[in-house]
């Protein structure tokens, strides 16, 4: 995949994300008034650890475009494992891909997830657009609820399928704001609600990364038996700090991300 193809893929992911989170477009437009260029720190994708659709499968188009694996993370409390991809062109967003350890679910939910995944046409898997191609299966509201009881993450992937869970603005590159505090104040003054689980700011200079996020927008989702308003995607903001060697930290902090996953929780 060449540079033009990767820009197209990232742009198509952004368009898909805005369909689920139109609020992000409003925030982006507000910031664009003072920032001609807005750089994404990272884009986050979610999946299950089932071999046909796991992290490696979602990562394939990025790897073919020159991205490389940079680090991995464990979230034992949430039964998640994640890895992130980076590109030598630092203007390209990192791609953070997490997967649920399916065997952490009870037997009924494991069977349910395997049944959903079995409905994906084989030819779709491995297509460049697979990571934002959405949901391939029918899902009843009762099954969604059953997953929700055990894992908000599993319920989210079952409801929305494969698509960006969030985009993240890289605060360091903004002309208009120079700290996560000032971005948060700006967002609240504009009427946006932030995820305050574990405090509005997750992490900080001592962890070399501070992040905050909006609360996931609720949208109407079609289930087999009804439509329901459920939390979809959120917008995230990241400020990175220099490490002792002077370079900006490029990784993620598992303890903080644990709380950020809760931005899509039902309330
Ligand atoms: Ni993130």
Coordinates of C-alpha atoms and ligand atoms in Angstrom, one line a residue:
X1 CA 0.0 0.0 0.0
X2 CA 1.5 3.4 -0.9
X3 CA 1.1 6.8 1.0
X4 CA -1.9 7.9 -1.0
X5 CA -3.7 4.6 -0.2
X6 CA -3.0 5.0 3.5
X7 CA -4.3 8.5 3.5
X8 CA -7.4 7.3 1.8
X9 CA -7.8 4.5 4.3
X10 CA -7.4 6.9 7.3
X11 CA -9.8 9.4 5.7
X12 CA -12.4 6.6 5.1
X13 CA -12.1 5.6 8.7
X14 CA -12.6 9.2 9.8
X15 CA -15.8 9.5 7.7
X16 CA -17.1 6.2 9.1
X17 CA -16.3 7.4 12.7
X18 CA -18.2 10.7 12.1
X19 CA -21.3 8.8 11.2
X20 CA -21.3 7.3 14.7
X21 CA -20.0 10.3 16.4
X22 CA -21.1 13.6 14.7
X23 CA -20.1 15.5 17.8
X24 CA -16.4 14.9 16.8
X25 CA -17.1 16.8 13.6
X26 CA -18.3 19.8 15.6
X27 CA -15.2 19.7 17.9
X28 CA -12.9 19.3 14.9
X29 CA -14.5 22.3 13.1
X30 CA -14.3 24.5 16.3
X31 CA -10.6 23.7 16.6
X32 CA -9.9 24.1 12.9
X33 CA -10.7 27.8 13.2
X34 CA -7.4 28.3 15.1
X35 CA -5.5 25.2 13.9
X36 CA -5.2 24.8 10.1
X37 CA -3.6 21.4 10.7
X38 CA -5.0 19.0 13.3
X39 CA -2.9 15.8 13.8
X40 CA -4.3 12.6 15.2
X41 CA -2.2 11.0 17.9
X42 CA -3.9 7.7 17.4
X43 CA -7.0 5.8 16.2
X44 CA -8.3 2.9 18.3
X45 CA -9.8 -0.3 16.9
X46 CA -11.5 -3.1 18.9
X47 CA -11.9 -6.8 18.2
X48 CA -11.9 -10.3 19.7
X49 CA -8.9 -12.6 20.0
X50 CA -10.5 -15.1 17.6
X51 CA -7.9 -16.0 15.0
X52 CA -9.8 -15.0 11.9
X53 CA -10.5 -11.4 13.1
X54 CA -7.8 -10.7 15.8
X55 CA -5.4 -7.8 16.2
X56 CA -3.1 -9.2 13.5
X57 CA -5.9 -9.3 10.9
X58 CA -7.0 -5.7 11.6
X59 CA -3.3 -4.6 11.5
X60 CA -2.6 -6.1 8.0
X61 CA -3.3 -3.1 5.8
X62 CA -1.3 -0.8 8.2
X63 CA 1.7 -3.2 8.2
X64 CA 1.6 -3.2 4.4
X65 CA 1.7 0.6 4.4
X66 CA 4.9 0.7 6.4
X67 CA 3.5 0.8 9.9
X68 CA 5.4 -1.4 12.5
X69 CA 4.6 -2.9 15.9
X70 CA 5.8 -0.6 18.6
X71 CA 4.5 -2.0 21.9
X72 CA 1.9 -4.2 23.6
X73 CA -0.3 -3.9 26.7
X74 CA -2.2 -6.1 29.1
X75 CA -5.5 -5.1 30.8
X76 CA -6.1 -8.0 33.2
X77 CA -9.2 -6.4 34.8
X78 CA -10.9 -5.8 31.5
X79 CA -9.6 -9.1 30.0
X80 CA -8.1 -7.2 27.1
X81 CA -4.8 -7.3 25.2
X82 CA -3.6 -4.5 23.0
X83 CA -0.8 -3.6 20.6
X84 CA 0.0 -0.4 18.9
X85 CA 1.4 0.4 15.4
X86 CA 3.5 3.3 14.6
X87 CA 4.9 4.8 11.3
X88 CA 8.2 6.6 10.8
X89 CA 6.2 9.5 9.5
X90 CA 5.1 11.0 12.8
X91 CA 2.3 12.9 11.2
X92 CA 0.5 9.6 10.6
X93 CA -1.5 8.5 13.6
X94 CA -0.5 5.6 15.7
X95 CA -3.1 2.7 15.5
X96 CA -4.0 1.2 18.8
X97 CA -5.7 -2.2 18.5
X98 CA -7.2 -4.1 21.4
X99 CA -8.8 -7.5 21.5
X100 CA -11.0 -9.1 24.1
X101 CA -9.8 -12.4 25.6
X102 CA -13.0 -14.3 24.5
X103 CA -12.4 -17.2 26.9
X104 CA -12.8 -14.8 29.8
X105 CA -16.5 -14.7 28.9
X106 CA -19.0 -17.3 30.2
X107 CA -19.9 -20.2 27.9
X108 CA -23.1 -18.7 26.7
X109 CA -21.4 -15.4 25.7
X110 CA -18.5 -17.3 24.1
X111 CA -20.9 -19.3 21.9
X112 CA -22.8 -16.1 21.1
X113 CA -19.6 -14.3 19.9
X114 CA -18.4 -17.3 17.9
X115 CA -21.8 -17.4 16.2
X116 CA -21.6 -13.7 15.3
X117 CA -18.1 -14.0 13.9
X118 CA -19.1 -17.1 11.8
X119 CA -21.5 -14.9 9.9
X120 CA -18.7 -12.8 8.3
X121 CA -18.3 -13.7 4.6
X122 CA -14.7 -15.2 4.3
X123 CA -14.0 -12.9 1.3
X124 CA -14.5 -9.8 3.5
X125 CA -11.8 -10.7 6.0
X126 CA -8.4 -9.4 4.7
X127 CA -10.0 -6.6 2.6
X128 CA -8.3 -3.2 3.1
X129 CA -11.5 -1.7 4.4
X130 CA -12.3 -4.6 6.9
X131 CA -11.2 -2.5 9.9
X132 CA -14.1 0.0 9.3
X133 CA -16.6 -2.3 7.5
X134 CA -19.0 -2.5 10.5
X135 CA -21.2 -5.4 11.5
X136 CA -21.9 -8.5 9.5
X137 CA -24.4 -10.2 11.8
X138 CA -27.9 -10.0 13.2
X139 CA -28.1 -9.3 16.9
X140 CA -31.1 -9.3 19.2
X141 CA -31.4 -6.7 21.9
X142 CA -31.6 -9.5 24.5
X143 CA -28.2 -10.9 23.3
X144 CA -26.7 -7.4 23.4
X145 CA -28.0 -7.0 27.0
X146 CA -26.6 -10.5 27.9
X147 CA -23.1 -9.4 26.7
X148 CA -23.4 -6.0 28.4
X149 CA -23.8 -7.7 31.8
X150 CA -20.5 -9.4 31.4
X151 CA -18.4 -7.1 29.2
X152 CA -19.3 -3.6 27.9
X153 CA -16.4 -4.0 25.4
X154 CA -17.9 -7.3 24.0
X155 CA -21.3 -5.6 23.7
X156 CA -19.8 -2.6 21.9
X157 CA -18.1 -4.8 19.3
X158 CA -21.2 -6.9 18.9
X159 CA -23.4 -3.8 18.3
X160 CA -21.1 -1.9 16.0
X161 CA -18.7 -4.4 14.5
X162 CA -15.3 -3.4 13.1
X163 CA -14.9 0.4 13.1
X164 CA -12.8 3.1 14.8
X165 CA -13.9 3.4 18.4
X166 CA -12.2 6.7 18.8
X167 CA -9.9 9.2 17.1
X168 CA -7.5 11.2 19.3
X169 CA -6.3 14.8 18.8
X170 CA -2.6 15.3 19.4
X171 CA -2.6 18.4 21.8
X172 CA 1.2 19.1 21.4
X173 CA 0.7 20.0 17.8
X174 CA -2.2 22.5 18.4
X175 CA -1.6 26.2 18.0
X176 CA -4.7 27.1 20.1
X177 CA -4.1 25.1 23.2
X178 CA -0.9 24.0 24.9
X179 CA -2.2 21.7 27.7
X180 CA -4.8 19.1 28.3
X181 CA -6.3 21.4 31.0
X182 CA -6.9 24.2 28.5
X183 CA -8.5 21.8 26.0
X184 CA -10.8 20.3 28.7
X185 CA -11.9 23.8 29.7
X186 CA -12.5 24.8 26.1
X187 CA -14.6 21.6 25.5
X188 CA -16.7 22.1 28.7
X189 CA -17.3 25.8 27.9
X190 CA -18.6 24.7 24.4
X191 CA -21.0 22.3 26.2
X192 CA -19.3 18.9 25.6
X193 CA -19.4 16.3 28.4
X194 CA -16.1 14.7 29.4
X195 CA -15.6 11.2 30.8
X196 CA -14.9 11.8 34.5
X197 CA -14.4 8.2 35.5
X198 CA -11.0 8.2 37.3
X199 CA -10.8 12.0 36.9
X200 CA -11.1 14.0 33.7
X201 CA -7.4 13.7 33.0
X202 CA -5.9 10.1 32.9
X203 CA -2.2 10.0 33.4
X204 CA 0.1 13.0 33.5
X205 CA 3.7 14.2 33.1
X206 CA 5.0 11.5 35.4
X207 CA 3.6 8.9 33.0
X208 CA 4.7 11.0 30.0
X209 CA 1.1 10.8 28.6
X210 CA -2.1 12.6 29.7
X211 CA -5.4 11.8 28.0
X212 CA -9.0 12.9 28.3
X213 CA -12.1 12.1 26.3
X214 CA -15.7 13.1 25.6
X215 CA -18.4 10.7 26.8
X216 CA -19.5 8.4 24.0
X217 CA -22.3 9.8 21.9
X218 CA -25.5 7.7 22.0
X219 CA -26.9 6.7 18.7
X220 CA -29.8 4.6 17.5
X221 CA -28.8 1.0 16.6
X222 CA -31.0 -1.5 14.8
X223 CA -31.3 -4.9 16.6
X224 CA -33.4 -7.8 15.2
X225 CA -36.3 -7.0 17.4
X226 CA -36.1 -3.3 18.1
X227 CA -34.0 -0.1 17.8
X228 CA -32.2 1.2 20.9
X229 CA -30.1 4.2 21.7
X230 CA -26.7 3.0 22.9
X231 CA -23.2 4.6 23.5
X232 CA -21.2 4.6 20.3
X233 CA -17.8 6.4 19.9
X234 CA -15.9 9.1 21.7
X235 CA -13.3 11.8 20.9
X236 CA -10.0 11.7 22.7
X237 CA -7.2 14.2 23.4
X238 CA -3.6 13.3 24.2
X239 CA -0.8 15.4 25.5
X240 CA 2.7 13.7 25.4
X241 CA 5.6 14.7 27.6
X242 CA 9.4 14.3 27.1
X243 CA 11.2 11.4 28.6
X244 CA 14.5 11.9 30.4
X245 CA 16.3 11.5 27.0
X246 CA 14.3 14.5 25.7
X247 CA 12.2 12.6 23.2
X248 CA 8.4 12.5 23.5
X249 CA 7.0 9.3 24.9
X250 CA 5.2 7.4 22.1
X251 CA 3.5 4.6 24.0
X252 CA 0.4 4.2 26.0
X253 CA -0.3 3.7 29.8
X254 CA -2.3 0.6 30.6
X255 CA -3.6 1.9 33.9
X256 CA -5.0 5.1 32.3
X257 CA -6.4 3.3 29.2
X258 CA -8.3 1.0 31.6
X259 CA -10.5 4.0 32.6
X260 CA -10.7 5.4 29.1
X261 CA -12.3 2.2 27.9
X262 CA -15.2 3.2 30.2
X263 CA -16.0 6.1 27.9
X264 CA -18.4 3.8 26.0
X265 CA -20.1 2.4 29.1
X266 CA -23.9 2.6 29.3
X267 CA -25.0 5.0 31.9
Ligands
LIG1 NI1 -7.1 6.1 23.0

